[in-house]
Tab-separated table of C-alpha atoms in Angstrom:
chain	number	residue	atom	x	y	z
A	1107	MET	CA	91.964	128.445	87.762
A	1108	ARG	CA	90.960	127.469	91.319
A	1109	MET	CA	90.985	124.062	92.985
A	1110	LEU	CA	89.877	122.646	96.307
A	1111	SER	CA	92.367	119.900	97.160
A	1112	ILE	CA	91.415	117.519	99.983
A	1113	GLN	CA	94.400	115.322	100.781
A	1114	SER	CA	96.948	114.414	103.429
A	1115	SER	CA	99.737	116.706	104.584
A	1116	VAL	CA	103.249	115.922	105.793
A	1117	SER	CA	105.863	118.278	107.171
A	1118	TYR	CA	108.869	116.231	106.020
A	1119	GLY	CA	108.824	115.185	102.393
A	1120	HIS	CA	106.131	115.403	99.761
A	1121	VAL	CA	102.965	113.339	99.484
A	1122	GLY	CA	99.292	114.286	99.231
A	1123	ASN	CA	98.750	118.015	99.366
A	1124	SER	CA	102.413	118.422	100.290
A	1125	ALA	CA	103.185	117.085	96.812
A	1126	ALA	CA	100.282	118.486	94.784
A	1127	VAL	CA	99.886	122.071	95.943
A	1128	PHE	CA	103.237	123.605	95.010
A	1129	PRO	CA	103.374	122.325	91.400
A	1130	LEU	CA	99.829	123.604	90.898
A	1131	GLN	CA	100.721	126.990	92.340
A	1132	ARG	CA	103.829	127.111	90.152
A	1133	ILE	CA	101.666	126.849	87.011
A	1134	GLY	CA	99.284	129.529	88.248
A	1135	VAL	CA	96.526	127.552	89.953
A	1136	GLU	CA	94.937	129.012	93.081
A	1137	VAL	CA	94.734	126.053	95.478
A	1138	MET	CA	92.668	125.784	98.655
A	1139	PRO	CA	94.244	122.839	100.526
A	1140	VAL	CA	92.177	120.921	103.067
A	1141	TYR	CA	94.146	118.374	105.074
A	1142	THR	CA	92.965	114.906	106.079
A	1143	VAL	CA	96.033	114.199	108.222
A	1144	ALA	CA	98.842	116.364	109.573
A	1145	PHE	CA	101.726	113.916	109.860
A	1146	SER	CA	105.430	114.448	110.387
A	1147	ASN	CA	106.224	112.246	107.346
A	1148	HIS	CA	104.542	109.700	105.091
A	1149	THR	CA	103.740	106.281	106.502
A	1150	GLY	CA	106.221	104.480	104.233
A	1151	TYR	CA	108.886	105.137	106.868
A	1152	GLY	CA	107.056	102.812	109.242
A	1153	ALA	CA	106.838	105.468	111.982
A	1154	TRP	CA	105.271	108.905	112.004
A	1155	ARG	CA	103.743	111.435	114.368
A	1156	GLY	CA	100.785	113.760	114.192
A	1157	PRO	CA	96.994	113.668	114.141
A	1158	MET	CA	94.448	112.314	111.707
A	1159	LEU	CA	91.571	114.658	111.015
A	1160	THR	CA	88.008	113.380	111.055
A	1161	GLY	CA	85.279	113.751	108.487
A	1162	THR	CA	83.711	116.298	110.826
A	1163	ASP	CA	86.939	118.322	110.791
A	1164	VAL	CA	87.000	118.310	106.992
A	1165	ARG	CA	83.350	119.364	106.801
A	1166	GLU	CA	83.990	122.217	109.233
A	1167	ILE	CA	86.891	123.524	107.160
A	1168	VAL	CA	84.914	123.300	103.918
A	1169	THR	CA	81.972	125.033	105.628
A	1170	GLY	CA	84.278	127.855	106.665
A	1171	ILE	CA	85.503	128.218	103.078
A	1172	GLU	CA	81.888	128.212	101.893
A	1173	GLU	CA	80.973	130.946	104.376
A	1174	ARG	CA	83.659	133.175	102.864
A	1175	GLY	CA	82.285	132.562	99.343
A	1176	GLY	CA	85.285	130.390	98.508
A	1177	LEU	CA	83.335	127.635	96.791
A	1178	GLU	CA	82.257	129.950	93.999
A	1179	GLY	CA	84.346	129.935	90.848
A	1180	VAL	CA	86.007	126.627	91.670
A	1181	ASP	CA	87.155	124.624	88.643
A	1182	ALA	CA	87.954	121.299	90.312
A	1183	VAL	CA	87.902	119.327	93.533
A	1184	LEU	CA	90.962	117.094	93.835
A	1185	SER	CA	91.276	114.151	96.222
A	1186	GLY	CA	93.761	111.356	96.821
A	1187	TYR	CA	94.171	108.736	99.555
A	1188	GLN	CA	91.015	108.314	101.632
A	1189	GLY	CA	91.637	106.727	105.008
A	1190	GLY	CA	88.078	105.825	105.952
A	1191	ASP	CA	84.359	106.154	105.365
A	1192	ASP	CA	84.057	109.389	107.317
A	1193	ILE	CA	86.702	111.156	105.242
A	1194	GLY	CA	85.264	109.764	102.013
A	1195	ASP	CA	81.768	110.943	102.876
A	1196	ALA	CA	83.128	114.375	103.808
A	1197	ILE	CA	84.898	114.618	100.447
A	1198	LEU	CA	81.755	113.637	98.547
A	1199	ASP	CA	79.822	116.220	100.552
A	1200	ALA	CA	82.433	118.840	99.603
A	1201	VAL	CA	82.078	117.875	95.928
A	1202	ASP	CA	78.318	118.371	96.123
A	1203	ARG	CA	78.754	121.743	97.824
A	1204	VAL	CA	81.280	122.920	95.254
A	1205	LYS	CA	79.075	121.858	92.348
A	1206	HIS	CA	76.142	123.722	93.923
A	1207	HIS	CA	78.146	126.946	93.867
A	1208	SER	CA	80.247	126.144	90.767
A	1209	PRO	CA	78.159	123.920	88.437
A	1210	ASN	CA	80.964	123.519	85.894
A	1211	ALA	CA	83.479	122.233	88.448
A	1212	ILE	CA	84.772	118.682	88.058
A	1213	TYR	CA	85.714	116.131	90.673
A	1214	ALA	CA	89.152	114.620	90.003
A	1215	CYS	CA	89.885	111.569	92.140
A	1216	ASP	CA	93.007	109.455	92.488
A	1217	PRO	CA	91.416	106.180	93.720
A	1218	VAL	CA	94.306	104.994	95.890
A	1219	LEU	CA	93.880	101.269	96.577
A	1220	GLY	CA	97.220	99.570	95.991
A	1221	ASN	CA	99.485	98.280	93.245
A	1222	ALA	CA	100.297	95.142	91.302
A	1223	THR	CA	103.324	94.342	93.478
A	1224	SER	CA	101.779	94.487	96.950
A	1225	GLY	CA	98.088	94.197	96.090
A	1226	CYS	CA	95.330	96.153	97.801
A	1227	HIS	CA	96.585	97.885	100.950
A	1228	VAL	CA	93.504	99.742	102.182
A	1229	ALA	CA	90.793	98.481	104.517
A	1230	PRO	CA	87.761	96.672	103.049
A	1231	GLU	CA	85.457	99.563	103.892
A	1232	VAL	CA	87.707	101.923	101.912
A	1233	GLN	CA	87.717	99.508	98.976
A	1234	ASN	CA	83.921	99.566	98.960
A	1235	LEU	CA	83.861	103.324	99.395
A	1236	ILE	CA	86.128	103.921	96.399
A	1237	ARG	CA	84.474	101.410	94.096
A	1238	ASP	CA	80.825	101.920	94.982
A	1239	ARG	CA	80.503	105.591	95.976
A	1240	VAL	CA	83.538	107.653	95.048
A	1241	VAL	CA	84.223	106.533	91.469
A	1242	PRO	CA	80.583	107.020	90.350
A	1243	HIS	CA	80.774	110.601	91.691
A	1244	ALA	CA	84.015	111.431	89.882
A	1245	ASP	CA	84.409	113.158	86.524
A	1246	LEU	CA	88.108	112.283	86.218
A	1247	ILE	CA	89.962	109.390	87.845
A	1248	THR	CA	93.672	108.573	87.790
A	1249	PRO	CA	94.069	104.891	88.785
A	1250	ASN	CA	97.097	102.764	88.147
A	1251	GLN	CA	96.482	99.622	86.110
A	1252	PHE	CA	95.947	97.455	89.213
A	1253	GLU	CA	93.414	99.897	90.667
A	1254	LEU	CA	91.571	100.068	87.349
A	1255	GLY	CA	91.263	96.283	87.357
A	1256	PHE	CA	90.140	96.204	90.991
A	1257	ILE	CA	87.408	98.790	90.445
A	1258	THR	CA	86.063	97.052	87.336
A	1259	ASN	CA	86.681	93.441	88.449
A	1260	THR	CA	88.816	92.897	85.357
A	1261	ASN	CA	92.442	91.980	84.673
A	1262	PRO	CA	93.860	94.540	82.239
A	1263	THR	CA	97.224	93.335	80.959
A	1264	THR	CA	97.282	94.375	77.300
A	1265	LEU	CA	96.496	97.707	75.692
A	1266	GLU	CA	93.257	96.278	74.330
A	1267	SER	CA	92.122	94.879	77.680
A	1268	THR	CA	93.133	98.092	79.462
A	1269	LEU	CA	91.013	100.110	77.049
A	1270	GLU	CA	88.118	97.718	77.664
A	1271	SER	CA	88.498	98.198	81.430
A	1272	VAL	CA	88.570	101.960	80.944
A	1273	ASP	CA	85.334	101.781	78.942
A	1274	ARG	CA	83.773	99.758	81.741
A	1275	VAL	CA	84.780	102.226	84.455
A	1276	ARG	CA	83.548	105.145	82.356
A	1277	GLU	CA	80.119	103.511	82.344
A	1278	LEU	CA	80.113	103.978	86.135
A	1279	GLY	CA	80.445	107.759	85.905
A	1280	PRO	CA	83.896	109.237	85.119
A	1281	SER	CA	84.139	110.747	81.655
A	1282	THR	CA	87.942	110.933	81.659
A	1283	VAL	CA	90.426	108.316	82.855
A	1284	LEU	CA	94.185	108.578	83.205
A	1285	VAL	CA	95.776	105.156	83.744
A	1286	THR	CA	99.209	105.526	85.301
A	1287	SER	CA	101.995	102.922	85.321
A	1288	VAL	CA	100.585	100.888	82.435
A	1289	GLN	CA	102.399	97.585	81.979
A	1290	ARG	CA	101.684	95.162	79.145
A	1291	PRO	CA	103.489	92.070	77.838
A	1292	GLU	CA	103.230	93.041	74.162
A	1293	ARG	CA	105.517	96.025	74.739
A	1294	ALA	CA	108.979	95.263	73.376
A	1295	ASP	CA	110.979	97.342	75.868
A	1296	ASP	CA	110.679	96.599	79.592
A	1297	ASN	CA	112.676	99.715	80.439
A	1298	VAL	CA	109.821	102.099	79.744
A	1299	MET	CA	106.695	103.253	81.567
A	1300	GLU	CA	103.444	104.255	79.915
A	1301	MET	CA	100.404	106.333	80.798
A	1302	LEU	CA	97.079	106.143	79.002
A	1303	ALA	CA	94.520	108.957	78.839
A	1304	VAL	CA	90.983	108.372	77.584
A	1305	THR	CA	88.314	111.030	77.144
A	1306	GLY	CA	85.433	111.327	74.704
A	1307	ASP	CA	86.166	108.991	71.802
A	1308	GLU	CA	89.937	109.530	72.020
A	1309	ALA	CA	92.627	107.462	73.720
A	1310	TRP	CA	96.272	108.560	73.965
A	1311	ILE	CA	99.325	106.752	75.300
A	1312	ILE	CA	102.718	108.140	76.203
A	1313	GLU	CA	105.993	106.366	76.935
A	1314	THR	CA	108.857	107.473	79.185
A	1315	PRO	CA	112.007	105.680	80.362
A	1316	LYS	CA	111.617	103.687	83.571
A	1317	LEU	CA	113.876	105.057	86.297
A	1318	PRO	CA	115.270	102.868	89.105
A	1319	LEU	CA	113.518	104.479	92.052
A	1320	LYS	CA	110.295	104.404	94.015
A	1321	ALA	CA	109.173	107.951	94.633
A	1322	ASN	CA	106.337	108.457	97.102
A	1323	GLY	CA	104.148	111.357	96.033
A	1324	SER	CA	104.835	111.226	92.299
A	1325	GLY	CA	101.306	109.952	91.685
A	1326	ASP	CA	99.897	112.915	93.592
A	1327	VAL	CA	101.892	115.300	91.402
A	1328	THR	CA	100.751	113.449	88.274
A	1329	ALA	CA	97.059	113.619	89.172
A	1330	ALA	CA	97.262	117.308	90.056
A	1331	LEU	CA	99.140	118.415	86.941
A	1332	PHE	CA	97.050	116.326	84.548
A	1333	THR	CA	93.830	117.738	86.001
A	1334	ALA	CA	95.069	121.311	85.676
A	1335	HIS	CA	96.431	120.890	82.161
A	1336	LEU	CA	93.289	119.120	80.943
A	1337	LEU	CA	91.099	121.898	82.317
A	1338	GLY	CA	93.405	124.558	80.954
A	1339	THR	CA	93.760	123.213	77.428
A	1340	GLY	CA	90.846	120.841	76.851
A	1341	SER	CA	93.332	118.493	75.197
A	1342	ALA	CA	93.981	115.058	76.711
A	1343	ALA	CA	97.014	114.586	74.462
A	1344	GLY	CA	98.492	117.935	75.453
A	1345	ALA	CA	97.777	117.385	79.150
A	1346	LEU	CA	99.366	113.942	78.975
A	1347	ALA	CA	102.500	115.230	77.254
A	1348	ARG	CA	102.997	118.149	79.642
A	1349	THR	CA	102.370	116.015	82.714
A	1350	ALA	CA	104.683	113.201	81.623
A	1351	SER	CA	107.477	115.641	80.781
A	1352	SER	CA	107.192	117.470	84.099
A	1353	VAL	CA	107.014	114.347	86.246
A	1354	PHE	CA	109.873	112.628	84.424
A	1355	THR	CA	112.160	115.605	85.061
A	1356	LEU	CA	111.062	115.612	88.716
A	1357	LEU	CA	111.954	111.920	89.000
A	1358	GLU	CA	115.267	112.417	87.172
A	1359	ASN	CA	116.214	115.184	89.596
A	1360	THR	CA	115.193	113.048	92.569
A	1361	LEU	CA	117.269	110.102	91.351
A	1362	ALA	CA	120.294	112.327	90.757
A	1363	SER	CA	120.003	113.812	94.245
A	1364	GLY	CA	120.349	110.441	95.951
A	1365	GLN	CA	117.533	111.473	98.300
A	1366	ARG	CA	114.457	109.429	99.149
A	1367	GLU	CA	112.034	112.356	98.996
A	1368	LEU	CA	110.904	114.089	95.812
A	1369	GLN	CA	112.996	117.092	94.856
A	1370	LEU	CA	109.780	119.038	94.454
A	1371	VAL	CA	110.962	122.617	94.879
A	1372	GLU	CA	114.234	122.048	93.042
A	1373	SER	CA	112.261	120.863	90.002
A	1374	GLN	CA	109.869	123.788	89.820
A	1375	GLU	CA	110.902	124.924	86.344
A	1376	ALA	CA	109.795	121.524	85.032
A	1377	TYR	CA	106.189	122.376	85.950
A	1378	ALA	CA	106.166	125.895	84.572
A	1379	HIS	CA	108.319	125.176	81.503
A	1380	PRO	CA	108.377	121.412	80.806
A	1381	ALA	CA	110.934	120.190	78.313
A	1382	MET	CA	108.186	118.444	76.276
A	1383	GLN	CA	110.535	115.583	75.468
A	1384	PHE	CA	107.716	113.031	75.054
A	1385	ASP	CA	104.827	112.883	72.583
A	1386	ALA	CA	101.458	111.263	73.118
A	1387	ARG	CA	100.363	108.738	70.496
A	1388	ARG	CA	96.723	108.227	69.629
A	1389	VAL	CA	95.582	104.618	70.024
A	1390	ARG	CA	91.875	105.148	69.448
């Protein structure tokens, strides 16, 4: 399996491609990383150093890959945070180029907009880009519940309303949706987290314990692993179970370490040989 992954890069810690690439490589995926920024660390620290790349830079890199024949035999294009129109347009151009050379390739997009706690934290032009141009181009999206509601102009709070929002976003273009960090008042236990995967006429939900930490980059790992497992197995339930098991172990190890950054390398066996401690339950 081969992927083109267009995301940020940091030298210290793990977000964007610095979170997604190694787990994918550990499960046997050939990854071609294209960087949108080259920062010292993620911006959550409040200070960072390093350059942002432009859409022109991204296009040049993708063109160079294309000239080597590297866009042939690609299974997926993966993207995450998009910092502006120029980067977004360059990513969409890369998707079109990949699909020209590899017609069966999918575009998997994590539509990073914000969260229920802090709201939308990207510029208005990026909001419009994601909602109006990126999501309709995507085959697979991995929003959190807040982002799903923002894209569809809905307020998903229950399982039923979340499924309705998923159906609405699928009408825009994506055939498969993974909703991360699902929260709903009808759930009896507040100490759990859920993810919901919908594809075809099936919907699956999985529950894991909620751990007391905020781990930057865990969403990037989740999107990458789910995309790879779905392509590899064709099973949304299986991809959901493997991804949830791997990411939970990664978060457990990070919590136990007392460190702020993901223990990405230390948790590598969890990607290759997940404990499979959680089962997906069909809800449709």
